[in-house]
Amino acid sequence: MKRVEDYIRTIVDFPHEGIMFRDVTTLFADPRGFRMAIDQMLHPYAGIDIDKVVGLEARGFILGGAIAHQLSVGFVPIRKKGKLPGTTISQEYKLEYGEAIVEIHDDAIQPGEKVLVVDDLLATGGTAEAGIKLIERLGGEIVSTAFIIDLPELGGRKKLEAMGMEVHALCAFDGH
Ligand SMILES: O=P(O)(O)OC[C@H]1O[C@H](OP(=O)(O)OP(=O)(O)O)[C@H](O)[C@@H]1O
Ligand SMILES: Nc1ncnc2[nH]cnc12
């Protein structure tokens, strides 16, 4: 039987030379693959109290929406700067080269709400760390973080665990 990682396509040298891009669109496009990924991501949270799912732009929206639907809870997007229409708070984070900013609506999470953070891939952990900071600044309590792919050599899991976060990933790939 195919595993989740078998549905993920690798594109060499995208978007830069030396990067092995782990492309989840092939997983999302396959009905068995997509269902398997959502079911496995949900598995650790049976019986766990979660009020909201937060998805990180862009692929975290696809996973987060499906997971929120299954949990019958609300979905909240964290977006790149300038995309959200209401009043936002912002958080800077480091990219491989340079910096970026992510934002959340300031009324999207209520103090004390229990939040599950979802994205497709954990690399350096910079994006997830910025998202976690935004949620915590609104008073949200992060229950766990869920990814399809971990790239352990880039240190994201260690970074999030050092912040006290629980990290779940369905598979891991070597290299960048
Ligand atoms: O752990 P990090 O080093 O922060 O990298 C992981 C992030 O990088 C990718 O998104 P990307 O920034 O390419 O944005 P996109 O999903 O909008 O294309 C991925 O979907 C994660 O969100
Ligand atoms: N190797 C990789 N594949 C897909 N998305 C990424 N984001 C950061 N590194 C990545």
CSV table of C-alpha atoms and ligand atoms in Angstrom, one decimal:
chain,number,residue,atom,x,y,z
A,1,MET,CA,0.0,0.0,0.0
A,2,LYS,CA,1.2,3.5,-0.8
A,3,ARG,CA,2.4,5.7,2.0
A,4,VAL,CA,1.8,9.5,2.3
A,5,GLU,CA,5.4,10.2,1.2
A,6,ASP,CA,4.9,8.1,-2.0
A,7,TYR,CA,2.4,10.7,-3.2
A,8,ILE,CA,4.8,13.6,-2.8
A,9,ARG,CA,6.8,14.7,-5.9
A,10,THR,CA,10.3,16.1,-5.6
A,11,ILE,CA,11.4,18.8,-8.0
A,12,VAL,CA,15.1,19.3,-8.1
A,13,ASP,CA,16.6,22.9,-8.1
A,14,PHE,CA,13.2,24.7,-7.4
A,15,PRO,CA,13.0,27.6,-6.6
A,16,HIS,CA,16.8,27.8,-6.4
A,17,GLU,CA,19.7,25.5,-7.4
A,18,GLY,CA,20.4,23.0,-4.6
A,19,ILE,CA,16.8,22.9,-3.3
A,20,MET,CA,14.9,19.7,-3.5
A,21,PHE,CA,11.4,21.0,-3.5
A,22,ARG,CA,8.9,18.7,-1.9
A,23,ASP,CA,5.7,19.2,-3.9
A,24,VAL,CA,2.5,18.3,-2.1
A,25,THR,CA,0.2,19.2,-5.0
A,26,THR,CA,0.5,15.6,-6.3
A,27,LEU,CA,-0.6,14.4,-2.8
A,28,PHE,CA,-3.5,16.9,-2.7
A,29,ALA,CA,-4.6,15.9,-6.3
A,30,ASP,CA,-4.9,12.2,-5.4
A,31,PRO,CA,-8.2,11.3,-3.6
A,32,ARG,CA,-6.6,8.4,-1.6
A,33,GLY,CA,-3.4,10.4,-0.8
A,34,PHE,CA,-5.3,13.5,0.3
A,35,ARG,CA,-7.7,11.5,2.5
A,36,MET,CA,-4.8,9.5,4.0
A,37,ALA,CA,-2.9,12.7,4.8
A,38,ILE,CA,-5.8,14.4,6.5
A,39,ASP,CA,-6.8,11.2,8.4
A,40,GLN,CA,-3.2,10.7,9.7
A,41,MET,CA,-2.8,14.4,10.6
A,42,LEU,CA,-6.0,14.1,12.7
A,43,HIS,CA,-5.0,10.9,14.4
A,44,PRO,CA,-3.1,12.4,17.4
A,45,TYR,CA,-6.0,14.7,18.2
A,46,ALA,CA,-8.8,12.2,18.9
A,47,GLY,CA,-10.4,13.3,22.1
A,48,ILE,CA,-8.2,16.4,22.4
A,49,ASP,CA,-9.9,19.7,23.1
A,50,ILE,CA,-9.3,22.1,20.2
A,51,ASP,CA,-11.2,25.4,19.6
A,52,LYS,CA,-9.6,26.6,16.4
A,53,VAL,CA,-7.3,25.4,13.6
A,54,VAL,CA,-4.8,28.0,12.3
A,55,GLY,CA,-3.4,27.4,8.8
A,56,LEU,CA,-0.2,29.0,7.5
A,57,GLU,CA,-0.2,30.4,3.9
A,58,ALA,CA,-0.5,28.9,1.5
A,59,ARG,CA,-0.5,25.1,1.6
A,60,GLY,CA,-1.5,25.2,5.3
A,61,PHE,CA,-4.9,26.6,4.2
A,62,ILE,CA,-5.8,23.5,2.2
A,63,LEU,CA,-4.8,21.1,5.1
A,64,GLY,CA,-6.1,23.4,7.8
A,65,GLY,CA,-9.5,23.8,6.2
A,66,ALA,CA,-10.0,20.0,5.8
A,67,ILE,CA,-8.8,19.4,9.4
A,68,ALA,CA,-11.0,22.1,10.9
A,69,HIS,CA,-14.0,20.7,9.0
A,70,GLN,CA,-13.3,17.2,10.4
A,71,LEU,CA,-13.0,18.6,13.9
A,72,SER,CA,-16.1,20.8,13.5
A,73,VAL,CA,-14.1,23.9,14.6
A,74,GLY,CA,-13.3,27.2,13.0
A,75,PHE,CA,-10.4,27.9,10.7
A,76,VAL,CA,-8.2,31.0,10.9
A,77,PRO,CA,-5.6,32.0,8.3
A,78,ILE,CA,-2.2,33.5,8.9
A,79,ARG,CA,-1.3,35.4,5.8
A,80,LYS,CA,1.7,37.1,4.2
A,81,LYS,CA,1.7,40.9,4.9
A,82,GLY,CA,-1.0,43.0,3.2
A,83,LYS,CA,-3.5,40.3,2.4
A,84,LEU,CA,-5.9,40.4,5.3
A,85,PRO,CA,-8.6,43.1,5.1
A,86,GLY,CA,-9.3,43.7,8.8
A,87,THR,CA,-7.1,45.0,11.7
A,88,THR,CA,-4.1,42.8,12.0
A,89,ILE,CA,-1.0,42.2,14.2
A,90,SER,CA,2.3,41.4,12.4
A,91,GLN,CA,5.3,39.3,13.0
A,92,GLU,CA,8.6,39.4,11.2
A,93,TYR,CA,10.6,36.2,10.5
A,94,LYS,CA,13.7,35.1,8.8
A,95,LEU,CA,13.8,33.5,5.4
A,96,GLU,CA,16.8,31.7,3.9
A,97,TYR,CA,17.7,35.1,2.3
A,98,GLY,CA,16.2,38.2,4.0
A,99,GLU,CA,13.0,38.6,6.0
A,100,ALA,CA,9.3,38.4,5.6
A,101,ILE,CA,6.2,39.4,7.6
A,102,VAL,CA,3.0,37.3,8.5
A,103,GLU,CA,-0.2,38.7,9.9
A,104,ILE,CA,-3.4,37.5,11.7
A,105,HIS,CA,-6.6,39.4,12.3
A,106,ASP,CA,-6.5,40.7,15.8
A,107,ASP,CA,-9.9,39.4,16.7
A,108,ALA,CA,-9.4,35.9,15.1
A,109,ILE,CA,-8.4,34.1,18.4
A,110,GLN,CA,-9.9,34.8,21.8
A,111,PRO,CA,-7.7,34.6,25.0
A,112,GLY,CA,-7.6,31.0,26.3
A,113,GLU,CA,-8.7,29.4,23.0
A,114,LYS,CA,-6.9,26.1,22.3
A,115,VAL,CA,-5.3,26.2,18.9
A,116,LEU,CA,-3.9,23.6,16.5
A,117,VAL,CA,-1.3,25.0,14.0
A,118,VAL,CA,-1.2,23.4,10.6
A,119,ASP,CA,1.2,23.6,7.6
A,120,ASP,CA,2.5,21.3,4.9
A,121,LEU,CA,6.2,21.4,5.6
A,122,LEU,CA,8.6,22.2,8.5
A,123,ALA,CA,12.0,23.4,7.3
A,124,THR,CA,13.8,26.0,9.5
A,125,GLY,CA,10.7,26.5,11.5
A,126,GLY,CA,10.8,30.3,11.0
A,127,THR,CA,7.2,30.4,9.5
A,128,ALA,CA,5.7,28.3,12.2
A,129,GLU,CA,7.6,30.2,15.0
A,130,ALA,CA,6.2,33.5,13.6
A,131,GLY,CA,2.7,32.0,13.5
A,132,ILE,CA,3.0,30.7,17.1
A,133,LYS,CA,4.1,34.1,18.3
A,134,LEU,CA,1.1,35.8,16.7
A,135,ILE,CA,-1.4,33.3,18.2
A,136,GLU,CA,0.3,33.6,21.6
A,137,ARG,CA,0.2,37.4,21.4
A,138,LEU,CA,-3.6,37.1,21.0
A,139,GLY,CA,-3.7,34.9,24.1
A,140,GLY,CA,-4.2,31.6,22.3
A,141,GLU,CA,-2.9,28.4,23.7
A,142,ILE,CA,-1.1,26.2,21.2
A,143,VAL,CA,-2.2,22.6,21.7
A,144,SER,CA,0.0,21.2,19.0
A,145,THR,CA,1.6,21.7,15.6
A,146,ALA,CA,0.9,19.4,12.6
A,147,PHE,CA,2.8,19.0,9.3
A,148,ILE,CA,3.0,16.5,6.5
A,149,ILE,CA,6.7,16.8,6.0
A,150,ASP,CA,9.6,17.5,8.3
A,151,LEU,CA,13.1,18.4,6.9
A,152,PRO,CA,15.0,17.5,10.1
A,153,GLU,CA,18.4,18.8,8.8
A,154,LEU,CA,17.0,22.3,8.7
A,155,GLY,CA,16.2,22.3,12.5
A,156,GLY,CA,12.6,23.4,12.6
A,157,ARG,CA,11.4,20.6,14.8
A,158,LYS,CA,14.2,21.3,17.3
A,159,LYS,CA,13.4,25.0,17.3
A,160,LEU,CA,9.7,24.4,18.0
A,161,GLU,CA,10.3,21.7,20.6
A,162,ALA,CA,12.7,24.1,22.4
A,163,MET,CA,9.7,26.6,22.5
A,164,GLY,CA,7.8,23.8,24.3
A,165,MET,CA,5.7,22.9,21.3
A,166,GLU,CA,4.4,19.5,20.4
A,167,VAL,CA,5.3,18.6,16.8
A,168,HIS,CA,3.7,16.0,14.6
A,169,ALA,CA,4.8,15.2,11.1
A,170,LEU,CA,3.8,12.4,8.8
A,171,CYS,CA,7.1,11.9,7.1
A,172,ALA,CA,10.7,13.2,6.9
A,173,PHE,CA,13.0,13.8,4.0
A,174,ASP,CA,16.8,14.2,4.0
A,175,GLY,CA,18.4,17.4,2.7
A,176,HIS,CA,17.1,20.9,1.9
B,1,LIG,O1,10.1,26.2,8.2
B,1,LIG,P1,10.4,27.3,7.2
B,1,LIG,O2,11.8,27.4,6.9
B,1,LIG,O3,9.8,28.6,7.6
B,1,LIG,O4,9.7,26.9,5.8
B,1,LIG,C1,8.5,26.3,5.7
B,1,LIG,C2,7.5,27.1,5.0
B,1,LIG,O5,7.9,27.3,3.6
B,1,LIG,C3,6.9,26.9,2.8
B,1,LIG,O6,6.0,28.0,2.5
B,1,LIG,P2,6.5,29.3,1.6
B,1,LIG,O7,7.2,30.3,2.4
B,1,LIG,O8,7.2,28.7,0.4
B,1,LIG,O9,5.2,30.0,1.2
B,1,LIG,P3,3.9,29.5,0.3
B,1,LIG,O10,3.3,28.3,1.0
B,1,LIG,O11,3.0,30.7,0.3
B,1,LIG,O12,4.4,29.2,-1.1
B,1,LIG,C4,6.1,25.9,3.5
B,1,LIG,O13,4.8,25.7,3.0
B,1,LIG,C5,6.1,26.5,4.9
B,1,LIG,O14,5.1,27.4,5.1
B,2,LIG,N1,12.4,21.8,0.3
B,2,LIG,C1,11.2,22.4,0.4
B,2,LIG,N2,10.2,21.9,-0.3
B,2,LIG,C2,9.0,22.6,-0.3
B,2,LIG,N3,8.8,23.6,0.4
B,2,LIG,C3,9.8,24.1,1.2
B,2,LIG,N4,9.8,25.2,2.0
B,2,LIG,C4,11.1,25.3,2.5
B,2,LIG,N5,11.9,24.3,2.0
B,2,LIG,C5,11.1,23.5,1.2
